[in-house]
Amino acid sequence: MATVVAGPRRILGLALPALGVLVAEPIYLLFDMAVVGRLGALALAGLAVGGLILVQVSSQLTFLSYGTTARAARRHGAGDDRGAVAEGIQATWIAVAVGVLTVVVVQALAVPLTNAISGGGDIADQALPWLRVAVLGVPLILISMAGNGWMRGVQDIRRPLLYVVAGLALSALLCPLLVHGWFGAPRLGLPGSAVANLAGQAVSGALFLYALVRERVSLAPHWSVIKAQLVMGRDLIARSLAFQACFVSAAAVASRFGAASVAAHQLVLQLWNFLALTLDSLAIAAQTLVGAALGAGDASGAKQLARRITEWSTAFALLLAALFALGYSLIPTLFTADPSVLERTGVAWWFFVAIIPVAGVVFALDGVLLGAGDAAFLRNATLTSALIGFLPAIWLSLIFDWGLAGIWTGLAAFMLLRLATVVRRTLSGRWARTGAEIPAGSA
């Protein structure tokens, strides 16, 4: 079997459109906040509460994109593009079923959910109508995730970017019109934001569904494939919940050290999240190319791809670390002028800079192992790193009053443990199991 060769142009050709998909929604959400913010603090607080619930019920199902990519990429590498599309069809059935169930459950629990998070009162009153409209878009969000998954698997990266941007562009157009009643549109206030979001999600979801139908592959559900996807989904959801536990715990502990500490922590964490999205674009390229190589029976090519993309990701991360090190006195001032927040930001800043190169390696190898369908290993590695690295340091910080230094030491320990586990796994070569199907025990 010939070794797969992927040069800089091929890797960037996959990574850059993937980056566009990853950052498009966060950019739109900032725009949405700016539009709603003109209604006042109460509306903005309602958006924050409703948005938090919506994100939590939809973001745990990222296996519909990442898991489907791994399975579809193997089919594509084996020359079975119809099989790759069929993976997208089965993922879409899961998206519809889970999405409809989510809508029913959240609508039934909307009042207690908004009250629990906001403490009731005026904020809950603002959040409730927004949530009732916005949650109707969950099936559409999940359909788009599944569409992204199979299209990445067949290395069709540009169409997902166009579909996502088309939906967000419509939302961006409608949001100020419906929120503020511009140009004769009805003035809906905060619920107008949810209606705009729903309209954009409908466009993106419809485009992904149309792309599936155009492939002329049977749309019937196949329970054996759905079951295999759900097994991988179980592992990826457990991994996602480990991340959630870590970051929620960190925010909770930071808040115990006062407003300046929690603001500084949130500022640096948002920069970290942005960097994670940036590095994830190379991880998606790794996932797509490695899955295809293994599907083609080329374990040697998959290993070469793993090494090459990891080198790229590490070099890029080192460059980012250098830029943030040089900008330590300037970058935080772009977000706040509060002296106490800036002082606390300085505590977390050098932890943040130090772990950027670590993230370059970890995220790339995460992509490699996801492409290989090694979800069970990633689940165990993430849970172990959280339980013995991040969470103990977080809660010891509270007990011994270590402040942000303790919290970010926990994050550094988490990343270093993940580094050790994914590097060891990659070097072992046990993940490089070939074939059109992900081998039993890998997922």
Short mmCIF file of C-alpha atoms in Angstrom, two decimals:
data_model
loop_
_atom_site.label_atom_id
_atom_site.label_comp_id
_atom_site.label_asym_id
_atom_site.label_seq_id
_atom_site.Cartn_x
_atom_site.Cartn_y
_atom_site.Cartn_z
CA MET A 1 0.00 0.00 0.00
CA ALA A 2 1.42 3.37 -1.03
CA THR A 3 2.17 5.81 1.75
CA VAL A 4 -0.20 8.76 1.97
CA VAL A 5 1.59 12.06 1.42
CA ALA A 6 0.01 15.27 2.68
CA GLY A 7 2.02 18.42 2.19
CA PRO A 8 1.46 21.89 3.62
CA ARG A 9 -1.08 22.82 0.94
CA ARG A 10 -3.22 19.75 1.62
CA ILE A 11 -3.10 20.16 5.39
CA LEU A 12 -3.92 23.87 5.23
CA GLY A 13 -6.61 23.18 2.63
CA LEU A 14 -8.39 21.14 5.27
CA ALA A 15 -7.44 23.16 8.36
CA LEU A 16 -8.36 26.69 7.21
CA PRO A 17 -11.99 25.99 6.21
CA ALA A 18 -12.37 23.94 9.40
CA LEU A 19 -11.08 26.94 11.37
CA GLY A 20 -13.70 29.10 9.64
CA VAL A 21 -16.47 26.74 10.79
CA LEU A 22 -15.08 26.65 14.33
CA VAL A 23 -14.82 30.43 14.80
CA ALA A 24 -17.88 31.55 12.82
CA GLU A 25 -20.38 30.86 15.59
CA PRO A 26 -18.33 32.43 18.44
CA ILE A 27 -17.94 35.56 16.31
CA TYR A 28 -21.69 35.65 15.66
CA LEU A 29 -22.43 35.18 19.37
CA LEU A 30 -20.33 38.26 20.15
CA PHE A 31 -22.39 40.19 17.59
CA ASP A 32 -25.62 38.84 19.12
CA MET A 33 -24.47 40.00 22.57
CA ALA A 34 -23.69 43.46 21.21
CA VAL A 35 -27.16 43.76 19.66
CA VAL A 36 -28.96 42.51 22.77
CA GLY A 37 -26.71 44.62 25.02
CA ARG A 38 -28.38 47.76 23.66
CA LEU A 39 -31.58 46.60 25.40
CA GLY A 40 -29.87 46.87 28.77
CA ALA A 41 -28.25 44.72 31.42
CA LEU A 42 -31.39 42.73 32.22
CA ALA A 43 -31.84 41.52 28.64
CA LEU A 44 -28.15 40.67 28.44
CA ALA A 45 -28.41 38.65 31.65
CA GLY A 46 -31.45 36.82 30.23
CA LEU A 47 -29.48 36.00 27.08
CA ALA A 48 -26.60 34.70 29.21
CA VAL A 49 -28.88 32.37 31.20
CA GLY A 50 -30.81 31.09 28.18
CA GLY A 51 -27.64 30.74 26.13
CA LEU A 52 -25.93 28.73 28.86
CA ILE A 53 -28.79 26.21 28.92
CA LEU A 54 -28.85 25.94 25.13
CA VAL A 55 -25.09 25.39 24.93
CA GLN A 56 -25.14 22.74 27.64
CA VAL A 57 -27.89 20.68 26.01
CA SER A 58 -26.34 20.82 22.52
CA SER A 59 -22.56 20.89 23.02
CA GLN A 60 -22.39 17.45 24.68
CA LEU A 61 -23.28 15.82 21.35
CA THR A 62 -20.17 16.78 19.40
CA PHE A 63 -19.67 13.08 18.63
CA LEU A 64 -22.13 13.72 15.80
CA SER A 65 -19.34 15.65 14.09
CA TYR A 66 -16.12 14.15 15.49
CA GLY A 67 -17.27 10.54 15.69
CA THR A 68 -18.91 10.68 12.26
CA THR A 69 -15.74 12.15 10.76
CA ALA A 70 -13.68 9.22 12.05
CA ARG A 71 -16.09 6.62 10.66
CA ALA A 72 -16.72 8.39 7.33
CA ALA A 73 -12.99 9.06 6.77
CA ARG A 74 -12.21 5.34 6.97
CA ARG A 75 -14.92 4.59 4.42
CA HIS A 76 -13.60 7.34 2.17
CA GLY A 77 -10.03 6.04 2.45
CA ALA A 78 -11.24 2.56 1.49
CA GLY A 79 -12.85 4.00 -1.65
CA ASP A 80 -16.39 3.59 -0.30
CA ASP A 81 -17.78 7.12 -0.55
CA ARG A 82 -21.37 5.84 -0.52
CA GLY A 83 -20.59 4.14 2.79
CA ALA A 84 -19.09 7.39 4.08
CA VAL A 85 -22.27 9.28 3.18
CA ALA A 86 -24.32 6.50 4.78
CA GLU A 87 -22.50 7.23 8.05
CA GLY A 88 -23.75 10.81 7.72
CA ILE A 89 -27.31 9.59 7.16
CA GLN A 90 -27.27 7.44 10.31
CA ALA A 91 -25.74 10.32 12.31
CA THR A 92 -28.51 12.57 11.01
CA TRP A 93 -31.16 10.11 12.25
CA ILE A 94 -29.53 10.28 15.69
CA ALA A 95 -29.48 14.10 15.46
CA VAL A 96 -33.19 14.25 14.67
CA ALA A 97 -34.22 11.78 17.38
CA VAL A 98 -32.05 13.27 20.12
CA GLY A 99 -32.86 16.81 19.01
CA VAL A 100 -36.63 16.30 19.20
CA LEU A 101 -36.29 14.60 22.60
CA THR A 102 -34.18 17.52 23.83
CA VAL A 103 -36.80 20.03 22.69
CA VAL A 104 -39.56 18.17 24.56
CA VAL A 105 -37.53 17.84 27.77
CA VAL A 106 -36.26 21.44 27.82
CA GLN A 107 -39.71 22.86 27.06
CA ALA A 108 -41.12 20.85 29.96
CA LEU A 109 -38.35 21.94 32.34
CA ALA A 110 -37.76 25.48 31.02
CA VAL A 111 -39.21 27.26 34.06
CA PRO A 112 -37.27 25.36 36.77
CA LEU A 113 -34.09 25.45 34.65
CA THR A 114 -34.12 29.22 34.15
CA ASN A 115 -35.07 29.78 37.80
CA ALA A 116 -32.30 27.49 39.06
CA ILE A 117 -29.57 29.23 37.05
CA SER A 118 -30.75 32.82 37.47
CA GLY A 119 -32.20 32.59 40.96
CA GLY A 120 -35.64 33.51 39.58
CA GLY A 121 -37.04 37.01 39.32
CA ASP A 122 -36.64 39.38 36.38
CA ILE A 123 -33.66 37.59 34.83
CA ALA A 124 -35.60 34.31 34.63
CA ASP A 125 -38.54 36.20 33.12
CA GLN A 126 -36.23 37.49 30.38
CA ALA A 127 -34.51 34.14 29.78
CA LEU A 128 -37.65 31.99 29.56
CA PRO A 129 -39.21 33.25 26.29
CA TRP A 130 -35.78 33.35 24.62
CA LEU A 131 -35.10 29.74 25.64
CA ARG A 132 -38.50 28.47 24.51
CA VAL A 133 -37.85 29.76 20.99
CA ALA A 134 -34.12 29.01 20.80
CA VAL A 135 -34.38 25.38 21.92
CA LEU A 136 -36.50 24.64 18.83
CA GLY A 137 -33.25 24.93 16.90
CA VAL A 138 -31.50 22.05 18.70
CA PRO A 139 -32.44 19.42 16.07
CA LEU A 140 -31.12 21.78 13.39
CA ILE A 141 -27.87 22.35 15.30
CA LEU A 142 -27.37 18.60 15.62
CA ILE A 143 -28.17 18.01 11.93
CA SER A 144 -25.45 20.54 11.07
CA MET A 145 -23.01 18.73 13.37
CA ALA A 146 -23.71 15.43 11.60
CA GLY A 147 -23.34 17.14 8.22
CA ASN A 148 -20.00 18.61 9.21
CA GLY A 149 -18.92 15.14 10.32
CA TRP A 150 -19.51 13.17 7.13
CA MET A 151 -18.35 16.00 4.87
CA ARG A 152 -15.07 16.28 6.76
CA GLY A 153 -14.77 12.52 6.43
CA VAL A 154 -14.93 12.70 2.61
CA GLN A 155 -12.61 15.75 2.72
CA ASP A 156 -15.29 18.15 1.49
CA ILE A 157 -14.44 21.01 3.81
CA ARG A 158 -15.53 24.08 1.88
CA ARG A 159 -19.25 23.32 1.59
CA PRO A 160 -19.74 23.04 5.38
CA LEU A 161 -18.10 26.46 5.77
CA LEU A 162 -20.47 27.95 3.16
CA TYR A 163 -23.50 26.34 4.79
CA VAL A 164 -22.60 27.55 8.28
CA VAL A 165 -21.75 31.06 7.11
CA ALA A 166 -25.00 31.27 5.09
CA GLY A 167 -27.04 30.50 8.20
CA LEU A 168 -25.11 32.85 10.44
CA ALA A 169 -25.29 35.64 7.85
CA LEU A 170 -29.08 35.40 7.86
CA SER A 171 -29.11 35.42 11.67
CA ALA A 172 -26.82 38.46 11.71
CA LEU A 173 -29.15 40.27 9.29
CA LEU A 174 -32.33 39.44 11.20
CA CYS A 175 -31.02 39.89 14.73
CA PRO A 176 -30.92 43.73 14.92
CA LEU A 177 -34.07 44.01 12.78
CA LEU A 178 -36.13 41.78 15.07
CA VAL A 179 -34.60 42.82 18.39
CA HIS A 180 -34.89 46.58 17.79
CA GLY A 181 -37.64 46.69 15.14
CA TRP A 182 -35.53 48.43 12.49
CA PHE A 183 -36.83 49.18 8.97
CA GLY A 184 -40.41 48.31 9.84
CA ALA A 185 -39.70 44.86 11.26
CA PRO A 186 -41.62 43.85 14.41
CA ARG A 187 -39.79 44.88 17.60
CA LEU A 188 -39.58 41.59 19.50
CA GLY A 189 -36.87 42.56 22.01
CA LEU A 190 -34.81 39.67 23.42
CA PRO A 191 -36.97 36.90 21.84
CA GLY A 192 -36.09 38.45 18.47
CA SER A 193 -32.53 37.22 19.01
CA ALA A 194 -33.82 33.65 19.40
CA VAL A 195 -36.01 33.93 16.28
CA ALA A 196 -33.00 35.19 14.29
CA ASN A 197 -30.89 32.30 15.57
CA LEU A 198 -33.60 29.80 14.67
CA ALA A 199 -33.95 31.16 11.14
CA GLY A 200 -30.22 30.86 10.52
CA GLN A 201 -30.10 27.35 11.95
CA ALA A 202 -32.98 26.36 9.65
CA VAL A 203 -30.98 27.52 6.61
CA SER A 204 -27.82 25.66 7.63
CA GLY A 205 -29.74 22.52 8.58
CA ALA A 206 -31.68 22.54 5.30
CA LEU A 207 -28.47 22.90 3.29
CA PHE A 208 -26.85 19.95 5.05
CA LEU A 209 -29.98 17.84 4.50
CA TYR A 210 -30.06 18.81 0.83
CA ALA A 211 -26.41 17.77 0.49
CA LEU A 212 -27.30 14.33 1.89
CA VAL A 213 -30.30 13.86 -0.42
CA ARG A 214 -28.23 14.83 -3.46
CA GLU A 215 -25.88 11.90 -2.81
CA ARG A 216 -28.72 9.48 -3.69
CA VAL A 217 -27.84 7.04 -0.92
CA SER A 218 -30.57 5.16 0.94
CA LEU A 219 -32.04 7.31 3.70
CA ALA A 220 -33.31 4.33 5.71
CA PRO A 221 -32.00 3.94 9.28
CA HIS A 222 -29.55 1.06 9.88
CA TRP A 223 -29.57 0.12 13.55
CA SER A 224 -26.19 -1.65 13.55
CA VAL A 225 -24.47 1.53 12.30
CA ILE A 226 -26.46 3.73 14.68
CA LYS A 227 -25.47 1.47 17.58
CA ALA A 228 -21.78 1.68 16.64
CA GLN A 229 -22.01 5.47 16.41
CA LEU A 230 -23.69 5.65 19.82
CA VAL A 231 -20.91 3.55 21.37
CA MET A 232 -18.35 6.06 20.12
CA GLY A 233 -20.69 8.85 21.21
CA ARG A 234 -20.82 7.45 24.75
CA ASP A 235 -17.03 7.68 25.03
CA LEU A 236 -16.83 11.18 23.56
CA ILE A 237 -19.66 12.44 25.78
CA ALA A 238 -17.87 11.11 28.87
CA ARG A 239 -14.72 12.90 27.70
CA SER A 240 -16.68 16.13 27.14
CA LEU A 241 -18.25 15.91 30.60
CA ALA A 242 -14.77 15.62 32.13
CA PHE A 243 -13.84 18.93 30.47
CA GLN A 244 -17.06 20.52 31.71
CA ALA A 245 -16.43 19.36 35.28
CA CYS A 246 -12.95 20.85 35.22
CA PHE A 247 -13.87 24.25 33.85
CA VAL A 248 -17.04 24.65 35.92
CA SER A 249 -15.03 23.76 39.05
CA ALA A 250 -12.34 26.26 38.11
CA ALA A 251 -14.89 29.04 37.63
CA ALA A 252 -16.60 28.17 40.92
CA VAL A 253 -13.33 28.28 42.84
CA ALA A 254 -12.16 31.47 41.12
CA SER A 255 -15.39 33.18 42.18
CA ARG A 256 -14.54 32.44 45.82
CA PHE A 257 -11.44 34.64 45.49
CA GLY A 258 -13.45 37.75 44.58
CA ALA A 259 -14.70 39.59 41.51
CA ALA A 260 -11.22 40.58 40.28
CA SER A 261 -10.02 36.97 40.35
CA VAL A 262 -13.01 35.55 38.53
CA ALA A 263 -12.85 38.33 35.92
CA ALA A 264 -9.14 37.72 35.35
CA HIS A 265 -9.68 33.97 35.16
CA GLN A 266 -12.49 34.41 32.63
CA LEU A 267 -10.40 36.78 30.52
CA VAL A 268 -7.46 34.38 30.24
CA LEU A 269 -9.77 31.39 29.83
CA GLN A 270 -11.53 33.03 26.86
CA LEU A 271 -8.15 33.57 25.22
CA TRP A 272 -7.35 29.92 25.93
CA ASN A 273 -10.66 28.84 24.35
CA PHE A 274 -9.89 30.91 21.25
CA LEU A 275 -6.46 29.29 20.95
CA ALA A 276 -8.04 25.86 21.41
CA LEU A 277 -10.37 26.53 18.47
CA THR A 278 -7.42 27.68 16.36
CA LEU A 279 -5.32 24.60 17.13
CA ASP A 280 -8.38 22.37 16.71
CA SER A 281 -8.42 23.23 13.01
CA LEU A 282 -5.16 21.30 12.56
CA ALA A 283 -6.56 18.52 14.74
CA ILE A 284 -9.52 18.22 12.35
CA ALA A 285 -7.10 17.95 9.42
CA ALA A 286 -5.30 15.19 11.34
CA GLN A 287 -8.55 13.39 12.05
CA THR A 288 -9.67 13.50 8.42
CA LEU A 289 -6.35 12.46 6.86
CA VAL A 290 -5.44 9.79 9.41
CA GLY A 291 -8.90 8.20 9.19
CA ALA A 292 -8.62 8.07 5.40
CA ALA A 293 -5.12 6.57 5.54
CA LEU A 294 -6.21 3.83 7.93
CA GLY A 295 -9.29 3.15 5.83
CA ALA A 296 -6.98 2.71 2.84
CA GLY A 297 -4.94 0.17 4.81
CA ASP A 298 -1.93 2.50 5.08
CA ALA A 299 -0.79 2.39 8.71
CA SER A 300 2.66 3.70 7.80
CA GLY A 301 1.13 6.70 6.03
CA ALA A 302 -1.13 7.37 9.03
CA LYS A 303 1.89 7.44 11.33
CA GLN A 304 3.76 9.81 9.01
CA LEU A 305 0.71 12.08 8.91
CA ALA A 306 0.53 12.02 12.70
CA ARG A 307 4.14 13.10 12.96
CA ARG A 308 3.90 15.79 10.29
CA ILE A 309 0.71 17.42 11.59
CA THR A 310 1.99 17.30 15.17
CA GLU A 311 5.16 19.09 14.06
CA TRP A 312 3.05 21.72 12.31
CA SER A 313 0.76 22.18 15.28
CA THR A 314 3.69 22.43 17.71
CA ALA A 315 5.48 25.02 15.58
CA PHE A 316 2.28 27.06 15.29
CA ALA A 317 1.72 26.82 19.04
CA LEU A 318 5.27 27.98 19.77
CA LEU A 319 4.68 31.01 17.56
CA LEU A 320 1.44 31.80 19.40
CA ALA A 321 3.17 31.37 22.77
CA ALA A 322 5.87 33.84 21.71
CA LEU A 323 3.27 36.38 20.58
CA PHE A 324 1.34 36.16 23.84
CA ALA A 325 4.56 36.35 25.85
CA LEU A 326 5.55 39.54 24.05
CA GLY A 327 2.06 40.96 24.47
CA TYR A 328 1.72 40.26 28.20
CA SER A 329 1.49 43.94 29.11
CA LEU A 330 -0.71 45.00 26.17
CA ILE A 331 -3.20 42.24 25.36
CA PRO A 332 -5.06 42.20 28.72
CA THR A 333 -5.58 45.98 28.52
CA LEU A 334 -7.62 45.45 25.34
CA PHE A 335 -10.28 43.79 27.51
CA THR A 336 -10.18 45.70 30.79
CA ALA A 337 -8.71 48.80 32.40
CA ASP A 338 -9.41 47.67 35.97
CA PRO A 339 -6.06 47.63 37.86
CA SER A 340 -7.09 44.80 40.18
CA VAL A 341 -8.20 42.60 37.28
CA LEU A 342 -4.99 43.34 35.37
CA GLU A 343 -2.93 42.45 38.44
CA ARG A 344 -4.70 39.07 38.82
CA THR A 345 -4.46 38.45 35.08
CA GLY A 346 -0.68 38.63 35.42
CA VAL A 347 -0.81 35.68 37.83
CA ALA A 348 -2.51 33.39 35.29
CA TRP A 349 -0.79 34.79 32.21
CA TRP A 350 2.51 32.90 32.37
CA PHE A 351 0.78 29.60 33.09
CA PHE A 352 -1.31 30.28 30.00
CA VAL A 353 1.73 31.05 27.85
CA ALA A 354 3.66 28.03 29.12
CA ILE A 355 0.97 25.48 28.25
CA ILE A 356 0.30 26.76 24.71
CA PRO A 357 3.12 24.60 23.20
CA VAL A 358 1.85 21.63 25.22
CA ALA A 359 -1.59 22.20 23.72
CA GLY A 360 -0.05 22.21 20.23
CA VAL A 361 1.05 18.61 20.71
CA VAL A 362 -1.97 17.43 22.70
CA PHE A 363 -4.63 18.77 20.34
CA ALA A 364 -2.87 17.42 17.25
CA LEU A 365 -2.56 13.95 18.77
CA ASP A 366 -6.17 14.12 19.97
CA GLY A 367 -7.07 14.60 16.30
CA VAL A 368 -4.88 11.69 15.26
CA LEU A 369 -6.43 9.34 17.81
CA LEU A 370 -9.96 10.53 17.06
CA GLY A 371 -9.30 9.87 13.38
CA ALA A 372 -8.23 6.36 14.33
CA GLY A 373 -11.47 5.89 16.28
CA ASP A 374 -9.53 5.56 19.54
CA ALA A 375 -12.33 7.23 21.50
CA ALA A 376 -12.30 4.81 24.44
CA PHE A 377 -8.63 5.56 25.11
CA LEU A 378 -9.21 9.32 24.89
CA ARG A 379 -12.13 9.00 27.30
CA ASN A 380 -9.99 7.16 29.86
CA ALA A 381 -7.01 9.47 29.41
CA THR A 382 -9.10 12.61 29.86
CA LEU A 383 -10.98 11.30 32.89
CA THR A 384 -7.72 10.15 34.54
CA SER A 385 -5.99 13.47 33.86
CA ALA A 386 -8.95 15.37 35.31
CA LEU A 387 -9.25 13.20 38.43
CA ILE A 388 -5.57 13.15 39.39
CA GLY A 389 -4.43 16.46 37.89
CA PHE A 390 -6.93 19.24 37.43
CA LEU A 391 -9.62 18.67 40.05
CA PRO A 392 -7.35 18.03 43.08
CA ALA A 393 -5.35 21.19 42.37
CA ILE A 394 -8.54 23.21 41.89
CA TRP A 395 -10.06 22.25 45.23
CA LEU A 396 -6.74 22.44 47.11
CA SER A 397 -6.49 25.99 45.81
CA LEU A 398 -9.69 26.78 47.63
CA ILE A 399 -8.66 25.03 50.85
CA PHE A 400 -5.17 26.57 51.02
CA ASP A 401 -6.05 29.91 49.42
CA TRP A 402 -3.67 29.48 46.46
CA GLY A 403 -5.77 31.75 44.26
CA LEU A 404 -5.41 31.83 40.48
CA ALA A 405 -1.91 30.35 40.70
CA GLY A 406 -3.39 27.16 42.11
CA ILE A 407 -6.21 27.03 39.55
CA TRP A 408 -3.85 27.43 36.60
CA THR A 409 -1.40 24.96 38.13
CA GLY A 410 -4.29 22.50 37.95
CA LEU A 411 -4.84 23.30 34.28
CA ALA A 412 -1.13 22.88 33.61
CA ALA A 413 -1.12 19.50 35.40
CA PHE A 414 -4.17 18.44 33.37
CA MET A 415 -2.46 19.31 30.10
CA LEU A 416 0.85 17.68 31.04
CA LEU A 417 -0.90 14.45 32.03
CA ARG A 418 -2.81 14.46 28.76
CA LEU A 419 0.46 15.10 26.93
CA ALA A 420 2.08 12.08 28.57
CA THR A 421 -0.85 9.78 27.80
CA VAL A 422 -1.43 10.75 24.16
CA VAL A 423 2.29 10.75 23.31
CA ARG A 424 2.72 7.30 24.85
CA ARG A 425 -0.33 5.99 23.00
CA THR A 426 0.81 7.47 19.68
CA LEU A 427 4.34 6.07 20.00
CA SER A 428 2.96 2.62 20.81
CA GLY A 429 1.33 2.43 17.37
CA ARG A 430 -1.58 0.40 18.76
CA TRP A 431 -4.04 2.99 17.46
CA ALA A 432 -3.01 2.46 13.80
CA ARG A 433 -5.43 -0.37 13.04
CA THR A 434 -6.47 -0.43 9.41
CA GLY A 435 -9.72 -1.18 7.62
CA ALA A 436 -12.90 0.51 6.44
CA GLU A 437 -14.54 -0.20 9.80
CA ILE A 438 -13.22 1.06 13.14
CA PRO A 439 -11.94 -2.16 14.79
CA ALA A 440 -13.89 -3.51 17.74
CA GLY A 441 -12.46 -2.19 21.00
CA SER A 442 -11.23 1.06 19.44
CA ALA A 443 -14.38 2.96 20.08
#
